[in-house]
Short mmCIF file of N, CA and C and ligand atoms in Angstrom, two decimals:
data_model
loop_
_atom_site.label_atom_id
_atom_site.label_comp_id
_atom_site.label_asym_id
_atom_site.label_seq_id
_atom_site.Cartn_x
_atom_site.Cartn_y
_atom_site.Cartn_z
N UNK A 1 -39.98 -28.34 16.66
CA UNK A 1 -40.98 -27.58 17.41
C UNK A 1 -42.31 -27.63 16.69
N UNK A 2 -42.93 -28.51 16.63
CA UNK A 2 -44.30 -28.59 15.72
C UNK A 2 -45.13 -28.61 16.92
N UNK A 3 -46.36 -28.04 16.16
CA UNK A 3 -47.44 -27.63 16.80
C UNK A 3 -48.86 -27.21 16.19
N UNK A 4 -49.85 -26.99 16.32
CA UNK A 4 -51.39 -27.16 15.86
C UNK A 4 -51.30 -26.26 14.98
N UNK A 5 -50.18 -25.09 15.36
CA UNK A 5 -50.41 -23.76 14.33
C UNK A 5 -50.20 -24.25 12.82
N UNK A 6 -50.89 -23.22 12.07
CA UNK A 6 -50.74 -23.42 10.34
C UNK A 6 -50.34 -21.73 10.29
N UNK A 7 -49.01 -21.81 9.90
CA UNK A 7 -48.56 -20.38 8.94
C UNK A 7 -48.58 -20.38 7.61
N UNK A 8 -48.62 -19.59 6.61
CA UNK A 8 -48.34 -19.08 5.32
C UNK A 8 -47.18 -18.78 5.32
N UNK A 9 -45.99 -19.12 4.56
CA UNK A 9 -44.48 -18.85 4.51
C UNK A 9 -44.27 -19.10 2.81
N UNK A 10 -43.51 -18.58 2.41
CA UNK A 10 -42.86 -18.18 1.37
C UNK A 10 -41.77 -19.46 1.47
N UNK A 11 -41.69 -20.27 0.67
CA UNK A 11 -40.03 -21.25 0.28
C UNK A 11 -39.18 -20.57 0.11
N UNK A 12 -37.92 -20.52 0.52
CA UNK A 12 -36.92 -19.68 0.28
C UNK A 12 -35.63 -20.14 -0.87
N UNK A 13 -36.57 -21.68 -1.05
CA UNK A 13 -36.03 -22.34 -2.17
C UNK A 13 -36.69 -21.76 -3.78
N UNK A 14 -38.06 -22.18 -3.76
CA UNK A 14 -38.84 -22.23 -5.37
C UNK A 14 -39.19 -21.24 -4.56
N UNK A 15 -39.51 -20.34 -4.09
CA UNK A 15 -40.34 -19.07 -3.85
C UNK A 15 -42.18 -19.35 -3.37
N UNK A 16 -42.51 -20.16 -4.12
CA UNK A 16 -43.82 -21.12 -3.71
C UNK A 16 -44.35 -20.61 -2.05
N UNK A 17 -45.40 -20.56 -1.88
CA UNK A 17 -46.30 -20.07 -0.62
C UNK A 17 -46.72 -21.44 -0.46
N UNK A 18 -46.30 -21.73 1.29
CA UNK A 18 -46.66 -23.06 1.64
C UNK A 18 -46.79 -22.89 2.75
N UNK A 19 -48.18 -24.09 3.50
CA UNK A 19 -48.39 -24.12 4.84
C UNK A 19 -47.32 -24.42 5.78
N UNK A 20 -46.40 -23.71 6.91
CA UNK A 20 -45.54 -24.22 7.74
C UNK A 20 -46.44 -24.56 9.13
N UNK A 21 -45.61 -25.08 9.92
CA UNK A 21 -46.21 -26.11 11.31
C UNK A 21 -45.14 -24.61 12.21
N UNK A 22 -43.92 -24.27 11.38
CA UNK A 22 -43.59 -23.81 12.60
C UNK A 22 -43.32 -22.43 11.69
N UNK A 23 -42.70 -21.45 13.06
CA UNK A 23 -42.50 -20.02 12.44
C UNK A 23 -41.02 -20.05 11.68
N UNK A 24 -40.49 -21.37 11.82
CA UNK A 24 -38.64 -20.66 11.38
C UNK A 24 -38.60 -22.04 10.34
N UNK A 25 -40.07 -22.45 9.71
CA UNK A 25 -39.55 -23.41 8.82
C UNK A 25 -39.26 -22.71 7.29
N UNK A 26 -38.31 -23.24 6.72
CA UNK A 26 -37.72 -21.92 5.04
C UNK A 26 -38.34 -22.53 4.29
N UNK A 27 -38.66 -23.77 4.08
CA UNK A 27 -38.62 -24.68 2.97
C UNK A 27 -40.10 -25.48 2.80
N UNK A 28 -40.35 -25.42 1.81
CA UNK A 28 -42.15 -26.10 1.26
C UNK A 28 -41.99 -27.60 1.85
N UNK A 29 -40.66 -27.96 1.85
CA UNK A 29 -40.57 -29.71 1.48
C UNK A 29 -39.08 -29.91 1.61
N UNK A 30 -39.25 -31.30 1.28
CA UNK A 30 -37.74 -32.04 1.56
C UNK A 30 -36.96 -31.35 0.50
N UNK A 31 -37.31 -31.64 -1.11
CA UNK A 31 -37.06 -31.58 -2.31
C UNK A 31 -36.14 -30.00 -1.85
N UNK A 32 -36.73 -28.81 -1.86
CA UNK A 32 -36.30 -27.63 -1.36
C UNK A 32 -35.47 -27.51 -1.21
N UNK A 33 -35.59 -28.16 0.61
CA UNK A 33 -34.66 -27.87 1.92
C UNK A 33 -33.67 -28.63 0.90
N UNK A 34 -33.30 -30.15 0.30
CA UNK A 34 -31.77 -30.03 -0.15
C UNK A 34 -31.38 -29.35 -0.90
N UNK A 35 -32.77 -28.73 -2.16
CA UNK A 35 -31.82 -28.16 -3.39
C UNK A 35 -30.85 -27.13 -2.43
N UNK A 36 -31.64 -26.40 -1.45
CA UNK A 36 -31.09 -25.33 -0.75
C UNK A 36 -30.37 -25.43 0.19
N UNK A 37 -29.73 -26.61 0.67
CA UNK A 37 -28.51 -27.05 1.42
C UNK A 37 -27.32 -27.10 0.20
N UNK A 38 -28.15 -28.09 -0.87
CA UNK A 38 -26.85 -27.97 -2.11
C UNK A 38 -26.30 -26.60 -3.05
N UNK A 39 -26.80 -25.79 -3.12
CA UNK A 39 -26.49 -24.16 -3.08
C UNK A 39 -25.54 -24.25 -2.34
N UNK A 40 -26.33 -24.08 -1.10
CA UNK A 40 -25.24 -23.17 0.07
C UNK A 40 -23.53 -24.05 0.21
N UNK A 41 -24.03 -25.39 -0.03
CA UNK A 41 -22.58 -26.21 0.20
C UNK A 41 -21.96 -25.42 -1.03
N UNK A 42 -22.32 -25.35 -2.22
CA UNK A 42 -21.77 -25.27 -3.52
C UNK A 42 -21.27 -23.57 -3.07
N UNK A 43 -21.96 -22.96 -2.36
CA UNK A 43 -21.37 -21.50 -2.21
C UNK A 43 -20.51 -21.79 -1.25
N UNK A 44 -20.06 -22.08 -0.86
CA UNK A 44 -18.83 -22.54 0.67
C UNK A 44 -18.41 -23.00 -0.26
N UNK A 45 -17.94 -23.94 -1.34
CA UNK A 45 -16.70 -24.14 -2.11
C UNK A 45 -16.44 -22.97 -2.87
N UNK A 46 -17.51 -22.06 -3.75
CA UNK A 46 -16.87 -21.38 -4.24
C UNK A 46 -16.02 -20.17 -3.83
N UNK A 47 -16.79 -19.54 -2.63
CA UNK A 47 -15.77 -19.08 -1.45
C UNK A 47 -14.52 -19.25 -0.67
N UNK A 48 -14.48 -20.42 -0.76
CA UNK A 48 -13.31 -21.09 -0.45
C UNK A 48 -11.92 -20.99 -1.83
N UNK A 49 -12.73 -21.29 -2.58
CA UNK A 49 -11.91 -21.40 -4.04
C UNK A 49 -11.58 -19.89 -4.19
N UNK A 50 -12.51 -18.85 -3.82
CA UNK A 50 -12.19 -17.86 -4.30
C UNK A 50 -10.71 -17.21 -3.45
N UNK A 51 -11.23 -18.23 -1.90
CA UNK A 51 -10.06 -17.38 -0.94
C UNK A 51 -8.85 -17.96 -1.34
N UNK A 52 -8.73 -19.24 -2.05
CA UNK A 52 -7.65 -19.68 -2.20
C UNK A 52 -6.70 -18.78 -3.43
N UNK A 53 -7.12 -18.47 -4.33
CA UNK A 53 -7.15 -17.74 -5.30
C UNK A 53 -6.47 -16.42 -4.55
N UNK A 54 -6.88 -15.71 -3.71
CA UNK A 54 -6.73 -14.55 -3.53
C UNK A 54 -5.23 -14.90 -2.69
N UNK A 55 -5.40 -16.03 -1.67
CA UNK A 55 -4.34 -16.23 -0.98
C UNK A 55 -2.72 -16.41 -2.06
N UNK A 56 -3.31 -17.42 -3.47
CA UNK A 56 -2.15 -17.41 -3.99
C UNK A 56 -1.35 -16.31 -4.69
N UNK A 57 -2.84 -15.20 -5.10
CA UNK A 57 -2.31 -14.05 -5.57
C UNK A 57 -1.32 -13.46 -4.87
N UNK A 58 -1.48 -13.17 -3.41
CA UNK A 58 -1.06 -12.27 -2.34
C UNK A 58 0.22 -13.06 -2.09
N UNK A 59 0.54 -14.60 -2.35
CA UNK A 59 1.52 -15.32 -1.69
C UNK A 59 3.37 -14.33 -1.99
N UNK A 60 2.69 -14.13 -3.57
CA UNK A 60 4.54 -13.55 -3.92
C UNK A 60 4.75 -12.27 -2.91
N UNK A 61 3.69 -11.55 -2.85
CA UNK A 61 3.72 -10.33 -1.86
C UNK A 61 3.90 -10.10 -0.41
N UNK A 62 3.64 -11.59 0.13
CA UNK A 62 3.72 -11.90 1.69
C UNK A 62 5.36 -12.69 1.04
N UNK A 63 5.35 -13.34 0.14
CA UNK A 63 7.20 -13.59 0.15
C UNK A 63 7.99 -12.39 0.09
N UNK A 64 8.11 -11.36 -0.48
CA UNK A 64 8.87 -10.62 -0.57
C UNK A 64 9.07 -9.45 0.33
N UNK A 65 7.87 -9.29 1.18
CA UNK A 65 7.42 -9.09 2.38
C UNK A 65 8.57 -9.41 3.48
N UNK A 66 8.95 -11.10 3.66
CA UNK A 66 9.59 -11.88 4.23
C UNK A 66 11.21 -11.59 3.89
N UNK A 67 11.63 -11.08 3.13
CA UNK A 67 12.92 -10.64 2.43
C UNK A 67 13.72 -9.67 2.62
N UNK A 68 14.76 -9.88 3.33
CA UNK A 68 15.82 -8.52 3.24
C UNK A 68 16.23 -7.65 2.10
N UNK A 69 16.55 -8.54 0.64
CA UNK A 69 17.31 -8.21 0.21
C UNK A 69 16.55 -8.48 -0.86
N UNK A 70 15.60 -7.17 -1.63
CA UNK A 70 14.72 -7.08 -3.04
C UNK A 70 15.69 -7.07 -4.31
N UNK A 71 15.01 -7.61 -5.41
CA UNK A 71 15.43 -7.20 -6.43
C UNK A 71 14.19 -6.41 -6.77
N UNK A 72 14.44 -4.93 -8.07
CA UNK A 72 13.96 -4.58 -8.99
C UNK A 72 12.38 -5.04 -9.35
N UNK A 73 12.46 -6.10 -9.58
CA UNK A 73 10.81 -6.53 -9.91
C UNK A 73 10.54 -6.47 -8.33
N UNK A 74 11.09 -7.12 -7.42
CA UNK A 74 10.31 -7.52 -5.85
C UNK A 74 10.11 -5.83 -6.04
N UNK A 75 11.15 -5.16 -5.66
CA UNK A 75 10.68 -3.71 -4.99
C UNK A 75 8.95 -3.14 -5.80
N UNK A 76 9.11 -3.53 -7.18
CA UNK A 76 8.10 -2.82 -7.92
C UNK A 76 6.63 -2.97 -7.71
N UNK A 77 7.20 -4.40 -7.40
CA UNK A 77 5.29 -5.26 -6.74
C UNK A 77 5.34 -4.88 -5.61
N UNK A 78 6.33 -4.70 -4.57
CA UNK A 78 6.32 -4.39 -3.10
C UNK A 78 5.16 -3.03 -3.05
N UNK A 79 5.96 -1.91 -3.75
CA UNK A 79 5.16 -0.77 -3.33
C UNK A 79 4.25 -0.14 -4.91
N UNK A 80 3.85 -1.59 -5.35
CA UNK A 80 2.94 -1.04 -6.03
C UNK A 80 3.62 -0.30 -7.56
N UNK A 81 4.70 -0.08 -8.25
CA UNK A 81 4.82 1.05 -9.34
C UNK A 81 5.58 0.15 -10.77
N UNK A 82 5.98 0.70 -11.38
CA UNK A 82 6.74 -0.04 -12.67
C UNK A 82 7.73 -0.07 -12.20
N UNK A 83 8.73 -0.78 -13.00
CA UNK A 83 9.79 -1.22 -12.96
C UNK A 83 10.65 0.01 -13.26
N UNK A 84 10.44 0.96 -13.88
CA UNK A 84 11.10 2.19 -14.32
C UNK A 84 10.85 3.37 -13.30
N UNK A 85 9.76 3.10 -12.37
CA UNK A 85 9.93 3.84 -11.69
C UNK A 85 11.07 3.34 -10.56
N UNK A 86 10.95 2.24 -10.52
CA UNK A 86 12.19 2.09 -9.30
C UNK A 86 13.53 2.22 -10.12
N UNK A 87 13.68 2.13 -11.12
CA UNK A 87 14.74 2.74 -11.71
C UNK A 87 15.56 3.78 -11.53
N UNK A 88 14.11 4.51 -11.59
CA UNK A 88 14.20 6.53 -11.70
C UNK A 88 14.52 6.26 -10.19
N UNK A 89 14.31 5.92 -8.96
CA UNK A 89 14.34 6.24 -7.79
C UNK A 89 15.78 5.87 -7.55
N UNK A 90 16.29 4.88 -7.92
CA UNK A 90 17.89 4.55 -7.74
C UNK A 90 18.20 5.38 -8.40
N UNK A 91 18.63 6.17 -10.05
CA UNK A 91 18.98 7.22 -10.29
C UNK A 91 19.18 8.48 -9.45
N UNK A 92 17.91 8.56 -9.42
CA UNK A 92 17.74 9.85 -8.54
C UNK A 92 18.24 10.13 -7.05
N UNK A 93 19.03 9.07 -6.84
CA UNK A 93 19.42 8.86 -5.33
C UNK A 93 18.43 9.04 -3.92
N UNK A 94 17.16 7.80 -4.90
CA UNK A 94 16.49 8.30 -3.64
C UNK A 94 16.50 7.53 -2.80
N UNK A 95 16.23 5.78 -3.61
CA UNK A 95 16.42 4.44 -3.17
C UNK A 95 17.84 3.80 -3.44
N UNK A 96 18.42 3.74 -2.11
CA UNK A 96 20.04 2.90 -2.79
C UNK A 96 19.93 1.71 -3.16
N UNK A 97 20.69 1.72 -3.74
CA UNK A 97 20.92 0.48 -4.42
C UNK A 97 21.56 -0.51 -4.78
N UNK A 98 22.23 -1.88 -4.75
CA UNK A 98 23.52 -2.27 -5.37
C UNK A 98 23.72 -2.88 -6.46
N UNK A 99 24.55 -2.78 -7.27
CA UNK A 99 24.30 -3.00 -8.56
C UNK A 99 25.71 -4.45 -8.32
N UNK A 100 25.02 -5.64 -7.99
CA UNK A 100 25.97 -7.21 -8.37
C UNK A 100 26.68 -7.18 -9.51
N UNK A 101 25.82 -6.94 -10.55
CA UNK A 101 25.80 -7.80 -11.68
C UNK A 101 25.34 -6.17 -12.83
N UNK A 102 25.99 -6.32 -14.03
CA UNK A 102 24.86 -5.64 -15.54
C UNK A 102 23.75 -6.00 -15.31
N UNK A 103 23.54 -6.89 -14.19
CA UNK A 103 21.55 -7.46 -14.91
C UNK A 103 21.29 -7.88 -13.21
N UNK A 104 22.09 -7.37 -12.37
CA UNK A 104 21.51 -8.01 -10.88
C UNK A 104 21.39 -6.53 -10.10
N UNK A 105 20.71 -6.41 -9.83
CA UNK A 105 20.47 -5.00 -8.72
C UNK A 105 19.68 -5.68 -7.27
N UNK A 106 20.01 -4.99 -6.13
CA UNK A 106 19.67 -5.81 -4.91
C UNK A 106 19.39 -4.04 -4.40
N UNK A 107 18.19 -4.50 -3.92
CA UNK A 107 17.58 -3.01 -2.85
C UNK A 107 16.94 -3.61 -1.37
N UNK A 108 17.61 -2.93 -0.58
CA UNK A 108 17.50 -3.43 0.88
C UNK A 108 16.17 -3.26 1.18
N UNK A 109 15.25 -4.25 1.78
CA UNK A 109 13.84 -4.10 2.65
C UNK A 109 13.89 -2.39 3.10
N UNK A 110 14.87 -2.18 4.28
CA UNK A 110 14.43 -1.84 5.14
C UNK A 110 14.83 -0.32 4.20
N UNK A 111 15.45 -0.09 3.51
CA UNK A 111 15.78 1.32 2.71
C UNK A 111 14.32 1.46 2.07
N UNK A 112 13.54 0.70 1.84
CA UNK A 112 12.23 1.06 0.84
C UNK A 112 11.50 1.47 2.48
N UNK A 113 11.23 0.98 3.28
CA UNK A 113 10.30 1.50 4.51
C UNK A 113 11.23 3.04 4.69
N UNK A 114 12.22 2.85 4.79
CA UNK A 114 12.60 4.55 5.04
C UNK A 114 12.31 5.50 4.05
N UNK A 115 12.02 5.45 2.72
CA UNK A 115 11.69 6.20 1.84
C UNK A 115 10.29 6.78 2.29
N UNK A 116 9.55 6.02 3.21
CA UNK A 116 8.19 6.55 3.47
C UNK A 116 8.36 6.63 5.05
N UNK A 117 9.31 6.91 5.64
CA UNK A 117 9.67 7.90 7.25
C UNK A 117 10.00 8.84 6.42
N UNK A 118 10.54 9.09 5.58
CA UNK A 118 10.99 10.38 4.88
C UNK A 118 10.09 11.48 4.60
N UNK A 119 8.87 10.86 4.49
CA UNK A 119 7.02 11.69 3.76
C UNK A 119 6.70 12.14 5.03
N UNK A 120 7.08 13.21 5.25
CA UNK A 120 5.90 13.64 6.04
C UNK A 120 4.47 13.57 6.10
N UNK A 121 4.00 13.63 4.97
CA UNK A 121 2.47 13.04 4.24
C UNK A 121 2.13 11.57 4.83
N UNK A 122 2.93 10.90 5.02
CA UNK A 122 2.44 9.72 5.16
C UNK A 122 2.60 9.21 6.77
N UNK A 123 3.09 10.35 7.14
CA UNK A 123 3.13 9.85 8.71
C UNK A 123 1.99 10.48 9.71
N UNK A 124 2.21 11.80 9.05
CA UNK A 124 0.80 12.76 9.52
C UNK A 124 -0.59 12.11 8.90
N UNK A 125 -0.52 11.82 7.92
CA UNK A 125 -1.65 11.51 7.31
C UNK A 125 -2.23 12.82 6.74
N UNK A 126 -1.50 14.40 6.88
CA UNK A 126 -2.12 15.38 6.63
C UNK A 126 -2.65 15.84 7.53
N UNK A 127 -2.64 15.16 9.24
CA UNK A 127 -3.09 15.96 9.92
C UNK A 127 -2.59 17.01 10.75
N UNK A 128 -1.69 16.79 10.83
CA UNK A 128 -0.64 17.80 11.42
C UNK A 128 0.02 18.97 10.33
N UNK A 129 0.73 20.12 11.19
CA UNK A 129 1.23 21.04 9.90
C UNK A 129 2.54 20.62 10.22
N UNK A 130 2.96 21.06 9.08
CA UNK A 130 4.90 20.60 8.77
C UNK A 130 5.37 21.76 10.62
N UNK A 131 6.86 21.01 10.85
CA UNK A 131 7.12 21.35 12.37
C UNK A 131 7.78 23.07 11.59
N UNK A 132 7.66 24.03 13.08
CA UNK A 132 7.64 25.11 12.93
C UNK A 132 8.95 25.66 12.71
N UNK A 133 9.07 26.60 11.80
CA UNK A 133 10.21 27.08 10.56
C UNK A 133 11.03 27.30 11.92
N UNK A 134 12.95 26.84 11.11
CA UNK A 134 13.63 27.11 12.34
C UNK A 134 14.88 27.37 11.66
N UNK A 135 15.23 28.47 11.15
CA UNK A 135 16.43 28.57 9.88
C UNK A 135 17.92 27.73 10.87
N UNK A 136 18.13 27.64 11.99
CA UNK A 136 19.12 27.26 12.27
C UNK A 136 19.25 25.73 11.36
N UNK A 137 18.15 24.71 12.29
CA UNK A 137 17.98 23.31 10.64
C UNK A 137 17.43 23.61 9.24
N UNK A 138 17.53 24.40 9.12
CA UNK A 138 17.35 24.58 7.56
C UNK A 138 18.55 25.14 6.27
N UNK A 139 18.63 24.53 5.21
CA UNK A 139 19.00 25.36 4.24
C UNK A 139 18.64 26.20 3.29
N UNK A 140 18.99 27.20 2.49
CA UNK A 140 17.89 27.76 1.72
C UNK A 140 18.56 27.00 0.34
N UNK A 141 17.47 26.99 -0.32
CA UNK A 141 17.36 26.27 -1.64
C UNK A 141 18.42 26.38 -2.12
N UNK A 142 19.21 27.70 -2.16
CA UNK A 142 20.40 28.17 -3.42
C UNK A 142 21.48 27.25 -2.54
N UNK A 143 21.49 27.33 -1.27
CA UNK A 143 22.67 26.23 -0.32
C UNK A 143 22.47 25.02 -0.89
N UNK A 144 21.27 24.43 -0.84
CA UNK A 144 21.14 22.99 -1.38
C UNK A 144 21.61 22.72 -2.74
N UNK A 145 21.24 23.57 -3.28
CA UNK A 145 21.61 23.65 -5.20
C UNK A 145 23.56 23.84 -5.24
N UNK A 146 23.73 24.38 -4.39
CA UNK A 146 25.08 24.67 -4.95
C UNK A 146 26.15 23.50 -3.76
N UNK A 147 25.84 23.38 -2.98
CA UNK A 147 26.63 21.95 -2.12
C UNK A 147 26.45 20.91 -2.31
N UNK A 148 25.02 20.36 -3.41
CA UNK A 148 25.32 19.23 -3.69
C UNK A 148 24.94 18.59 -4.88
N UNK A 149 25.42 20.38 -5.61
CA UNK A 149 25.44 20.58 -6.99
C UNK A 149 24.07 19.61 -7.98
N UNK A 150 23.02 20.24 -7.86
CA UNK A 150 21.95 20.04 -8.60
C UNK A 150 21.17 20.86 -8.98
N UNK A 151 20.54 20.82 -10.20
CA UNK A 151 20.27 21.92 -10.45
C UNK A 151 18.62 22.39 -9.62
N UNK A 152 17.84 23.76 -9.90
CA UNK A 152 16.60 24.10 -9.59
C UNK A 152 15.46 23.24 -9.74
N UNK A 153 15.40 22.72 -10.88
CA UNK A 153 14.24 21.73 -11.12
C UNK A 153 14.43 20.40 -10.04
N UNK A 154 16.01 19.48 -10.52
CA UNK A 154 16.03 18.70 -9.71
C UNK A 154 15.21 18.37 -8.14
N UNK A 155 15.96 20.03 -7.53
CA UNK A 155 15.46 19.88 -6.12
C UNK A 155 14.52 20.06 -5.72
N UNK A 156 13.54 21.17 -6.86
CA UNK A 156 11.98 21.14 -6.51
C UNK A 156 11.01 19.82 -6.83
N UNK A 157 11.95 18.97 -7.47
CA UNK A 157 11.07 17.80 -7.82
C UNK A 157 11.43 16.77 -6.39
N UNK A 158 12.60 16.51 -6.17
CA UNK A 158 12.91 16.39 -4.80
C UNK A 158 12.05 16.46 -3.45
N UNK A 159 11.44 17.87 -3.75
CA UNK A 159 11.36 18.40 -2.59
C UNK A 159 9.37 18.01 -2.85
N UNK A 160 9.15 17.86 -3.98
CA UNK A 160 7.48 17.68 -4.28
C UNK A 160 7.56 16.25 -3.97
N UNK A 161 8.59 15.44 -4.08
CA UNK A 161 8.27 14.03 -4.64
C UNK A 161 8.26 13.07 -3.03
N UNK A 162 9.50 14.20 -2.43
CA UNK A 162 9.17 13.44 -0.41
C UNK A 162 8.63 14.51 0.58
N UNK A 163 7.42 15.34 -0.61
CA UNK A 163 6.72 16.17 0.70
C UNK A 163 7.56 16.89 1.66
N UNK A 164 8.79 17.44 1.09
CA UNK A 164 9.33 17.96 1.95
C UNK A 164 9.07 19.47 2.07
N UNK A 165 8.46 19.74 3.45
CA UNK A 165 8.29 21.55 4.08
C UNK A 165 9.14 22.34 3.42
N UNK A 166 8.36 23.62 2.97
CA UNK A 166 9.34 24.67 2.56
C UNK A 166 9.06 25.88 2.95
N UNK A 167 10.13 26.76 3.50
CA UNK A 167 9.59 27.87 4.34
C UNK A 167 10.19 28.93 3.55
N UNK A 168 9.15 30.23 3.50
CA UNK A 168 9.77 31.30 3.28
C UNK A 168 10.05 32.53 3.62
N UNK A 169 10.97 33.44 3.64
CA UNK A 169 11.47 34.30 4.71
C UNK A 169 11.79 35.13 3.79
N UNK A 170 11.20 36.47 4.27
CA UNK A 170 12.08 37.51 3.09
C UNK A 170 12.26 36.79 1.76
N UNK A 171 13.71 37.57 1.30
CA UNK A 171 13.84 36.52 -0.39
C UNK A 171 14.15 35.44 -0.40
N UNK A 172 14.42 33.97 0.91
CA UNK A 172 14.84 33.33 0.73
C UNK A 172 13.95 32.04 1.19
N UNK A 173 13.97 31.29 0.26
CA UNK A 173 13.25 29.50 0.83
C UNK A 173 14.06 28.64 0.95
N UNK A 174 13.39 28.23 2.24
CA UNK A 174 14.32 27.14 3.29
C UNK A 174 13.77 25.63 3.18
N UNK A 175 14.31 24.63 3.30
CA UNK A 175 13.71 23.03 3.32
C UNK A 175 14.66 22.96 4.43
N UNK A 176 13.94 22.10 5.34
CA UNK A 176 15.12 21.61 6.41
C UNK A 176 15.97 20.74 6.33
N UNK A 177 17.09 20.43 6.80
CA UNK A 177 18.34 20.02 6.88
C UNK A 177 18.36 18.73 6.47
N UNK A 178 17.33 18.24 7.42
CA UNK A 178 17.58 16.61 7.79
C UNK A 178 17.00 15.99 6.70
N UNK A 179 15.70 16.07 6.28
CA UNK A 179 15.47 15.23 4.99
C UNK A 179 16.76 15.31 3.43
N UNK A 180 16.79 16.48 3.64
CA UNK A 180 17.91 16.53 2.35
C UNK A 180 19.02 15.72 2.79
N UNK A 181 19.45 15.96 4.02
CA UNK A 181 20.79 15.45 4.47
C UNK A 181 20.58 13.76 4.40
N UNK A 182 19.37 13.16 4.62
CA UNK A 182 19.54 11.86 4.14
C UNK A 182 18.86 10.98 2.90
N UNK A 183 18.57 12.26 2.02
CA UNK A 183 18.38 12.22 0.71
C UNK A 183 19.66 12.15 -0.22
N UNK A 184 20.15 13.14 -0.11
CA UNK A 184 21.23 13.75 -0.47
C UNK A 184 22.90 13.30 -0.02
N UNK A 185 22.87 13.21 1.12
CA UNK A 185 23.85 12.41 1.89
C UNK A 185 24.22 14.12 2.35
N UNK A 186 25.06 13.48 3.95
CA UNK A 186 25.79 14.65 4.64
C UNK A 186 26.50 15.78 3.58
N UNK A 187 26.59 17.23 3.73
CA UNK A 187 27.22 17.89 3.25
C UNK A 187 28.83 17.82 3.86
N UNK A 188 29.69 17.73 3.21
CA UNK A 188 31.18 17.64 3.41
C UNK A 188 31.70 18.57 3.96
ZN1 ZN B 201 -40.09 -24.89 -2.21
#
């Protein structure tokens, strides 16, 4: 698009103030316009390089992703924690677990996604209040402690660690049924 006009423009290469012919020209000169094509190519590889990078980082995480059947390290990178914490969580009967081998442990995909249907926190997001107190589904704490024999601390850590509702009535606090019951397993 050239034409009689003379603008003042700034190079967007050397910075340099130079006469342009048109309004959308960037560049003083030839010299410029390539250094400043060779930039931009050189930034499209390093972008590229960088995505590749990120893609290979993410690759073990989209594999294990793909997997029924975690081990120990998979679960730990899965949701992010140490290796001791998924430990403590098979201990604690929170995450089952199977133990193959002295040195092979296998934790099911789909048991780690239920650990977080279990959070109320994480389904509400906090926006909702816990569902409204109903002692018929509920037990009170001393029921939970003594049917499936654990002690006080245990179950308040339990009960902090999957956000589980706790209601109180007169002298007694209630958690409802169902999270314990598949924390804990059915009462006998
Ligand atoms: Zn220039």
């Amino acid at each position: 698009m050239s034409s009689n006009i003379r603008i003042q423009r700034i190079c967007q290469q050397c910075g340099q103030e130079f006469t342009a012919r048109t309004t959308v020209t960037q560049y003083c000169g030839d010299n410029c316009a390539k250094r400043a094509y060779k930039a931009r190519k050189k930034a499209g590889k390093v972008e590229a390089s960088n995505r590749e990078t990120e893609r290979i980082r993410n690759k073990p995480l989209e594999d294990i992703k793909a997997k029924e059947f975690l081990t120990i390290r998979d679960t730990a990178l899965l949701i992010n924690c140490s290796r001791q914490t998924v430990y403590n969580l098979i201990k604690g009967n929170i995450l089952p677990a199977a133990q193959l081998s002295a040195r092979k442990t296998i934790i099911k995909r789909a048991d780690i996604d239920k650990l977080f249907q279990l959070t109320p926190l994480a389904q509400t997001a906090g926006q909702l209040a816990p569902p409204a107190f109903n002692p018929a589904e509920c037990y009170t704490l001393t029921q939970v402690q003594q049917q499936y024999r654990i002690s006080e601390k245990a179950l308040y850590d339990l009960i902090i660690r999957h956000n589980i509702p706790k209601y109180r009535q007169g002298i007694y606090a209630y958690v409802p049924k169902k999270p314990i019951d598949v924390l804990l397993g059915p009462i006998l």
